[in-house]
Amino acid sequence: AHENREKLKSIQSSLTGEVVKNIVHPGRKFMKEGMLMERVKKDKKDVKERYIFLFSDMILHTKKKKHQY
């Protein structure tokens, strides 16, 4: 439980913007994270890198900005 809370706090501190103000929530568990390549348009091979955080109750889809998401 303590490890999970610390991981949530660590992820929270790396986030910027207004969409997710606080991901530390009772009952929320961190499950996985990783890079995702998102196709921008069906016609083109233009892709954007996204970083995904998977929790027990949500998926957080982010863009990397230097050392933050």
PDB file of N, CA and C in Angstrom:
ATOM      1  N   ALA A   1       0.825  -1.200   0.000  1.00  0.00           N
ATOM      2  CA  ALA A   1       0.000   0.000   0.000  1.00  0.00           C
ATOM      3  C   ALA A   1       0.863   1.254   0.000  1.00  0.00           C
ATOM      4  N   HIS A   2       1.921   1.237   0.816  1.00  0.00           N
ATOM      5  CA  HIS A   2       2.811   2.396   0.887  1.00  0.00           C
ATOM      6  C   HIS A   2       3.544   2.602  -0.445  1.00  0.00           C
ATOM      7  N   GLU A   3       4.010   1.501  -1.054  1.00  0.00           N
ATOM      8  CA  GLU A   3       4.698   1.583  -2.349  1.00  0.00           C
ATOM      9  C   GLU A   3       3.794   2.190  -3.405  1.00  0.00           C
ATOM     10  N   ASN A   4       2.538   1.739  -3.446  1.00  0.00           N
ATOM     11  CA  ASN A   4       1.579   2.237  -4.423  1.00  0.00           C
ATOM     12  C   ASN A   4       1.352   3.736  -4.238  1.00  0.00           C
ATOM     13  N   ARG A   5       1.162   4.161  -3.002  1.00  0.00           N
ATOM     14  CA  ARG A   5       0.930   5.590  -2.718  1.00  0.00           C
ATOM     15  C   ARG A   5       2.122   6.438  -3.155  1.00  0.00           C
ATOM     16  N   GLU A   6       3.331   5.939  -2.897  1.00  0.00           N
ATOM     17  CA  GLU A   6       4.539   6.669  -3.302  1.00  0.00           C
ATOM     18  C   GLU A   6       4.653   6.747  -4.828  1.00  0.00           C
ATOM     19  N   LYS A   7       4.281   5.681  -5.531  1.00  0.00           N
ATOM     20  CA  LYS A   7       4.303   5.678  -6.998  1.00  0.00           C
ATOM     21  C   LYS A   7       3.300   6.688  -7.534  1.00  0.00           C
ATOM     22  N   LEU A   8       2.094   6.722  -6.966  1.00  0.00           N
ATOM     23  CA  LEU A   8       1.082   7.696  -7.388  1.00  0.00           C
ATOM     24  C   LEU A   8       1.584   9.126  -7.166  1.00  0.00           C
ATOM     25  N   LYS A   9       2.212   9.370  -6.036  1.00  0.00           N
ATOM     26  CA  LYS A   9       2.760  10.702  -5.741  1.00  0.00           C
ATOM     27  C   LYS A   9       3.849  11.071  -6.740  1.00  0.00           C
ATOM     28  N   SER A  10       4.694  10.105  -7.082  1.00  0.00           N
ATOM     29  CA  SER A  10       5.772  10.336  -8.042  1.00  0.00           C
ATOM     30  C   SER A  10       5.211  10.690  -9.423  1.00  0.00           C
ATOM     31  N   ILE A  11       4.204   9.946  -9.858  1.00  0.00           N
ATOM     32  CA  ILE A  11       3.576  10.235 -11.149  1.00  0.00           C
ATOM     33  C   ILE A  11       2.922  11.611 -11.104  1.00  0.00           C
ATOM     34  N   GLN A  12       2.198  11.890 -10.025  1.00  0.00           N
ATOM     35  CA  GLN A  12       1.526  13.184  -9.873  1.00  0.00           C
ATOM     36  C   GLN A  12       2.515  14.338  -9.999  1.00  0.00           C
ATOM     37  N   SER A  13       3.681  14.202  -9.382  1.00  0.00           N
ATOM     38  CA  SER A  13       4.668  15.288  -9.411  1.00  0.00           C
ATOM     39  C   SER A  13       5.253  15.496 -10.806  1.00  0.00           C
ATOM     40  N   SER A  14       5.148  14.494 -11.690  1.00  0.00           N
ATOM     41  CA  SER A  14       5.681  14.646 -13.046  1.00  0.00           C
ATOM     42  C   SER A  14       4.646  15.209 -14.023  1.00  0.00           C
ATOM     43  N   LEU A  15       3.384  15.333 -13.580  1.00  0.00           N
ATOM     44  CA  LEU A  15       2.324  15.812 -14.457  1.00  0.00           C
ATOM     45  C   LEU A  15       2.216  17.330 -14.444  1.00  0.00           C
ATOM     46  N   THR A  16       1.870  17.894 -15.604  1.00  0.00           N
ATOM     47  CA  THR A  16       1.602  19.332 -15.704  1.00  0.00           C
ATOM     48  C   THR A  16       0.228  19.498 -16.335  1.00  0.00           C
ATOM     49  N   GLY A  17      -0.324  20.674 -16.270  1.00  0.00           N
ATOM     50  CA  GLY A  17      -1.626  20.926 -16.886  1.00  0.00           C
ATOM     51  C   GLY A  17      -2.757  20.798 -15.887  1.00  0.00           C
ATOM     52  N   GLU A  18      -3.947  21.070 -16.383  1.00  0.00           N
ATOM     53  CA  GLU A  18      -5.127  21.137 -15.522  1.00  0.00           C
ATOM     54  C   GLU A  18      -6.034  19.917 -15.578  1.00  0.00           C
ATOM     55  N   VAL A  19      -5.800  19.010 -16.499  1.00  0.00           N
ATOM     56  CA  VAL A  19      -6.741  17.904 -16.692  1.00  0.00           C
ATOM     57  C   VAL A  19      -6.844  17.005 -15.468  1.00  0.00           C
ATOM     58  N   VAL A  20      -5.718  16.599 -14.933  1.00  0.00           N
ATOM     59  CA  VAL A  20      -5.713  15.725 -13.760  1.00  0.00           C
ATOM     60  C   VAL A  20      -5.023  16.466 -12.633  1.00  0.00           C
ATOM     61  N   LYS A  21      -5.796  16.905 -11.664  1.00  0.00           N
ATOM     62  CA  LYS A  21      -5.226  17.687 -10.568  1.00  0.00           C
ATOM     63  C   LYS A  21      -4.648  16.814  -9.472  1.00  0.00           C
ATOM     64  N   ASN A  22      -5.256  15.640  -9.244  1.00  0.00           N
ATOM     65  CA  ASN A  22      -4.765  14.770  -8.182  1.00  0.00           C
ATOM     66  C   ASN A  22      -5.076  13.315  -8.513  1.00  0.00           C
ATOM     67  N   ILE A  23      -4.042  12.547  -8.811  1.00  0.00           N
ATOM     68  CA  ILE A  23      -4.271  11.128  -9.118  1.00  0.00           C
ATOM     69  C   ILE A  23      -4.183  10.254  -7.873  1.00  0.00           C
ATOM     70  N   VAL A  24      -3.705  10.826  -6.759  1.00  0.00           N
ATOM     71  CA  VAL A  24      -3.637  10.061  -5.513  1.00  0.00           C
ATOM     72  C   VAL A  24      -5.048   9.999  -4.944  1.00  0.00           C
ATOM     73  N   HIS A  25      -5.618   8.803  -4.958  1.00  0.00           N
ATOM     74  CA  HIS A  25      -7.011   8.626  -4.572  1.00  0.00           C
ATOM     75  C   HIS A  25      -7.146   7.291  -3.836  1.00  0.00           C
ATOM     76  N   PRO A  26      -7.883   7.249  -2.733  1.00  0.00           N
ATOM     77  CA  PRO A  26      -8.048   5.982  -2.012  1.00  0.00           C
ATOM     78  C   PRO A  26      -8.599   4.880  -2.927  1.00  0.00           C
ATOM     79  N   GLY A  27      -8.000   3.739  -2.893  1.00  0.00           N
ATOM     80  CA  GLY A  27      -8.452   2.621  -3.708  1.00  0.00           C
ATOM     81  C   GLY A  27      -7.832   2.543  -5.088  1.00  0.00           C
ATOM     82  N   ARG A  28      -7.223   3.638  -5.561  1.00  0.00           N
ATOM     83  CA  ARG A  28      -6.596   3.633  -6.885  1.00  0.00           C
ATOM     84  C   ARG A  28      -5.255   2.916  -6.809  1.00  0.00           C
ATOM     85  N   LYS A  29      -5.044   1.989  -7.734  1.00  0.00           N
ATOM     86  CA  LYS A  29      -3.790   1.249  -7.772  1.00  0.00           C
ATOM     87  C   LYS A  29      -3.096   1.462  -9.103  1.00  0.00           C
ATOM     88  N   PHE A  30      -1.796   1.725  -9.034  1.00  0.00           N
ATOM     89  CA  PHE A  30      -0.981   1.816 -10.240  1.00  0.00           C
ATOM     90  C   PHE A  30      -0.764   0.405 -10.758  1.00  0.00           C
ATOM     91  N   MET A  31      -0.909   0.223 -12.086  1.00  0.00           N
ATOM     92  CA  MET A  31      -0.735  -1.106 -12.663  1.00  0.00           C
ATOM     93  C   MET A  31       0.440  -1.175 -13.643  1.00  0.00           C
ATOM     94  N   LYS A  32       0.483  -0.273 -14.616  1.00  0.00           N
ATOM     95  CA  LYS A  32       1.535  -0.303 -15.644  1.00  0.00           C
ATOM     96  C   LYS A  32       1.709   1.075 -16.247  1.00  0.00           C
ATOM     97  N   GLU A  33       2.842   1.237 -16.940  1.00  0.00           N
ATOM     98  CA  GLU A  33       3.081   2.458 -17.707  1.00  0.00           C
ATOM     99  C   GLU A  33       3.942   2.113 -18.900  1.00  0.00           C
ATOM    100  N   GLY A  34       3.853   2.933 -19.941  1.00  0.00           N
ATOM    101  CA  GLY A  34       4.675   2.680 -21.103  1.00  0.00           C
ATOM    102  C   GLY A  34       4.351   3.594 -22.272  1.00  0.00           C
ATOM    103  N   MET A  35       5.229   3.534 -23.289  1.00  0.00           N
ATOM    104  CA  MET A  35       5.107   4.359 -24.479  1.00  0.00           C
ATOM    105  C   MET A  35       4.066   3.764 -25.431  1.00  0.00           C
ATOM    106  N   LEU A  36       3.350   4.645 -26.105  1.00  0.00           N
ATOM    107  CA  LEU A  36       2.358   4.249 -27.093  1.00  0.00           C
ATOM    108  C   LEU A  36       2.567   5.128 -28.318  1.00  0.00           C
ATOM    109  N   MET A  37       2.526   4.532 -29.494  1.00  0.00           N
ATOM    110  CA  MET A  37       2.625   5.289 -30.733  1.00  0.00           C
ATOM    111  C   MET A  37       1.208   5.490 -31.254  1.00  0.00           C
ATOM    112  N   GLU A  38       0.785   6.742 -31.381  1.00  0.00           N
ATOM    113  CA  GLU A  38      -0.579   7.057 -31.804  1.00  0.00           C
ATOM    114  C   GLU A  38      -0.575   7.561 -33.244  1.00  0.00           C
ATOM    115  N   ARG A  39      -1.363   6.931 -34.092  1.00  0.00           N
ATOM    116  CA  ARG A  39      -1.486   7.398 -35.475  1.00  0.00           C
ATOM    117  C   ARG A  39      -2.383   8.627 -35.458  1.00  0.00           C
ATOM    118  N   VAL A  40      -1.887   9.713 -36.068  1.00  0.00           N
ATOM    119  CA  VAL A  40      -2.617  10.976 -36.034  1.00  0.00           C
ATOM    120  C   VAL A  40      -3.730  11.009 -37.078  1.00  0.00           C
ATOM    121  N   LYS A  41      -3.440  10.603 -38.298  1.00  0.00           N
ATOM    122  CA  LYS A  41      -4.445  10.589 -39.361  1.00  0.00           C
ATOM    123  C   LYS A  41      -4.427   9.239 -40.047  1.00  0.00           C
ATOM    124  N   LYS A  42      -5.572   8.769 -40.457  1.00  0.00           N
ATOM    125  CA  LYS A  42      -5.663   7.459 -41.107  1.00  0.00           C
ATOM    126  C   LYS A  42      -4.901   7.415 -42.423  1.00  0.00           C
ATOM    127  N   ASP A  43      -4.896   8.533 -43.166  1.00  0.00           N
ATOM    128  CA  ASP A  43      -4.268   8.566 -44.490  1.00  0.00           C
ATOM    129  C   ASP A  43      -2.744   8.553 -44.413  1.00  0.00           C
ATOM    130  N   LYS A  44      -2.202   9.095 -43.357  1.00  0.00           N
ATOM    131  CA  LYS A  44      -0.757   9.287 -43.277  1.00  0.00           C
ATOM    132  C   LYS A  44      -0.116   8.342 -42.282  1.00  0.00           C
ATOM    133  N   LYS A  45       1.173   8.256 -42.389  1.00  0.00           N
ATOM    134  CA  LYS A  45       1.925   7.440 -41.436  1.00  0.00           C
ATOM    135  C   LYS A  45       2.483   8.315 -40.311  1.00  0.00           C
ATOM    136  N   ASP A  46       1.854   9.449 -40.114  1.00  0.00           N
ATOM    137  CA  ASP A  46       2.262  10.391 -39.073  1.00  0.00           C
ATOM    138  C   ASP A  46       1.858   9.835 -37.708  1.00  0.00           C
ATOM    139  N   VAL A  47       2.828   9.620 -36.851  1.00  0.00           N
ATOM    140  CA  VAL A  47       2.542   9.105 -35.518  1.00  0.00           C
ATOM    141  C   VAL A  47       3.122  10.029 -34.465  1.00  0.00           C
ATOM    142  N   LYS A  48       2.496  10.018 -33.306  1.00  0.00           N
ATOM    143  CA  LYS A  48       2.974  10.809 -32.169  1.00  0.00           C
ATOM    144  C   LYS A  48       3.217   9.874 -31.004  1.00  0.00           C
ATOM    145  N   GLU A  49       4.266  10.157 -30.271  1.00  0.00           N
ATOM    146  CA  GLU A  49       4.552   9.366 -29.074  1.00  0.00           C
ATOM    147  C   GLU A  49       3.675   9.853 -27.937  1.00  0.00           C
ATOM    148  N   ARG A  50       3.072   8.917 -27.247  1.00  0.00           N
ATOM    149  CA  ARG A  50       2.275   9.212 -26.059  1.00  0.00           C
ATOM    150  C   ARG A  50       2.766   8.300 -24.944  1.00  0.00           C
ATOM    151  N   TYR A  51       2.588   8.739 -23.729  1.00  0.00           N
ATOM    152  CA  TYR A  51       2.977   7.919 -22.589  1.00  0.00           C
ATOM    153  C   TYR A  51       1.712   7.620 -21.814  1.00  0.00           C
ATOM    154  N   ILE A  52       1.501   6.338 -21.528  1.00  0.00           N
ATOM    155  CA  ILE A  52       0.262   5.881 -20.900  1.00  0.00           C
ATOM    156  C   ILE A  52       0.542   5.377 -19.483  1.00  0.00           C
ATOM    157  N   PHE A  53      -0.321   5.774 -18.562  1.00  0.00           N
ATOM    158  CA  PHE A  53      -0.307   5.240 -17.201  1.00  0.00           C
ATOM    159  C   PHE A  53      -1.608   4.483 -17.016  1.00  0.00           C
ATOM    160  N   LEU A  54      -1.523   3.234 -16.598  1.00  0.00           N
ATOM    161  CA  LEU A  54      -2.706   2.415 -16.370  1.00  0.00           C
ATOM    162  C   LEU A  54      -2.904   2.245 -14.869  1.00  0.00           C
ATOM    163  N   PHE A  55      -4.096   2.609 -14.410  1.00  0.00           N
ATOM    164  CA  PHE A  55      -4.468   2.472 -13.003  1.00  0.00           C
ATOM    165  C   PHE A  55      -5.642   1.516 -12.911  1.00  0.00           C
ATOM    166  N   SER A  56      -6.000   1.126 -11.719  1.00  0.00           N
ATOM    167  CA  SER A  56      -7.110   0.187 -11.512  1.00  0.00           C
ATOM    168  C   SER A  56      -8.445   0.753 -11.989  1.00  0.00           C
ATOM    169  N   ASP A  57      -8.567   2.083 -12.058  1.00  0.00           N
ATOM    170  CA  ASP A  57      -9.848   2.698 -12.418  1.00  0.00           C
ATOM    171  C   ASP A  57      -9.774   3.699 -13.560  1.00  0.00           C
ATOM    172  N   MET A  58      -8.607   3.871 -14.183  1.00  0.00           N
ATOM    173  CA  MET A  58      -8.510   4.812 -15.302  1.00  0.00           C
ATOM    174  C   MET A  58      -7.233   4.591 -16.092  1.00  0.00           C
ATOM    175  N   ILE A  59      -7.230   5.155 -17.299  1.00  0.00           N
ATOM    176  CA  ILE A  59      -6.037   5.191 -18.144  1.00  0.00           C
ATOM    177  C   ILE A  59      -5.704   6.663 -18.342  1.00  0.00           C
ATOM    178  N   LEU A  60      -4.461   7.036 -18.098  1.00  0.00           N
ATOM    179  CA  LEU A  60      -4.018   8.409 -18.264  1.00  0.00           C
ATOM    180  C   LEU A  60      -3.129   8.471 -19.495  1.00  0.00           C
ATOM    181  N   HIS A  61      -3.534   9.259 -20.481  1.00  0.00           N
ATOM    182  CA  HIS A  61      -2.898   9.392 -21.791  1.00  0.00           C
ATOM    183  C   HIS A  61      -2.170  10.727 -21.783  1.00  0.00           C
ATOM    184  N   THR A  62      -0.837  10.732 -21.866  1.00  0.00           N
ATOM    185  CA  THR A  62      -0.077  11.971 -21.715  1.00  0.00           C
ATOM    186  C   THR A  62       0.864  12.207 -22.894  1.00  0.00           C
ATOM    187  N   LYS A  63       1.345  13.441 -22.993  1.00  0.00           N
ATOM    188  CA  LYS A  63       2.391  13.818 -23.943  1.00  0.00           C
ATOM    189  C   LYS A  63       3.616  14.180 -23.111  1.00  0.00           C
ATOM    190  N   LYS A  64       4.768  13.800 -23.592  1.00  0.00           N
ATOM    191  CA  LYS A  64       5.990  14.108 -22.837  1.00  0.00           C
ATOM    192  C   LYS A  64       6.477  15.511 -23.170  1.00  0.00           C
ATOM    193  N   LYS A  65       6.814  16.247 -22.132  1.00  0.00           N
ATOM    194  CA  LYS A  65       7.400  17.581 -22.261  1.00  0.00           C
ATOM    195  C   LYS A  65       8.674  17.579 -21.410  1.00  0.00           C
ATOM    196  N   LYS A  66       9.810  17.492 -22.060  1.00  0.00           N
ATOM    197  CA  LYS A  66      11.107  17.395 -21.393  1.00  0.00           C
ATOM    198  C   LYS A  66      11.080  16.271 -20.361  1.00  0.00           C
ATOM    199  N   HIS A  67      11.085  16.593 -19.074  1.00  0.00           N
ATOM    200  CA  HIS A  67      11.102  15.561 -18.025  1.00  0.00           C
ATOM    201  C   HIS A  67       9.752  15.416 -17.338  1.00  0.00           C
ATOM    202  N   GLN A  68       8.706  15.949 -17.996  1.00  0.00           N
ATOM    203  CA  GLN A  68       7.382  15.879 -17.407  1.00  0.00           C
ATOM    204  C   GLN A  68       6.393  15.341 -18.429  1.00  0.00           C
ATOM    205  N   TYR A  69       5.203  14.970 -17.966  1.00  0.00           N
ATOM    206  CA  TYR A  69       4.151  14.470 -18.846  1.00  0.00           C
ATOM    207  C   TYR A  69       2.940  15.365 -18.785  1.00  0.00           C
TER     208      TYR A  69
END
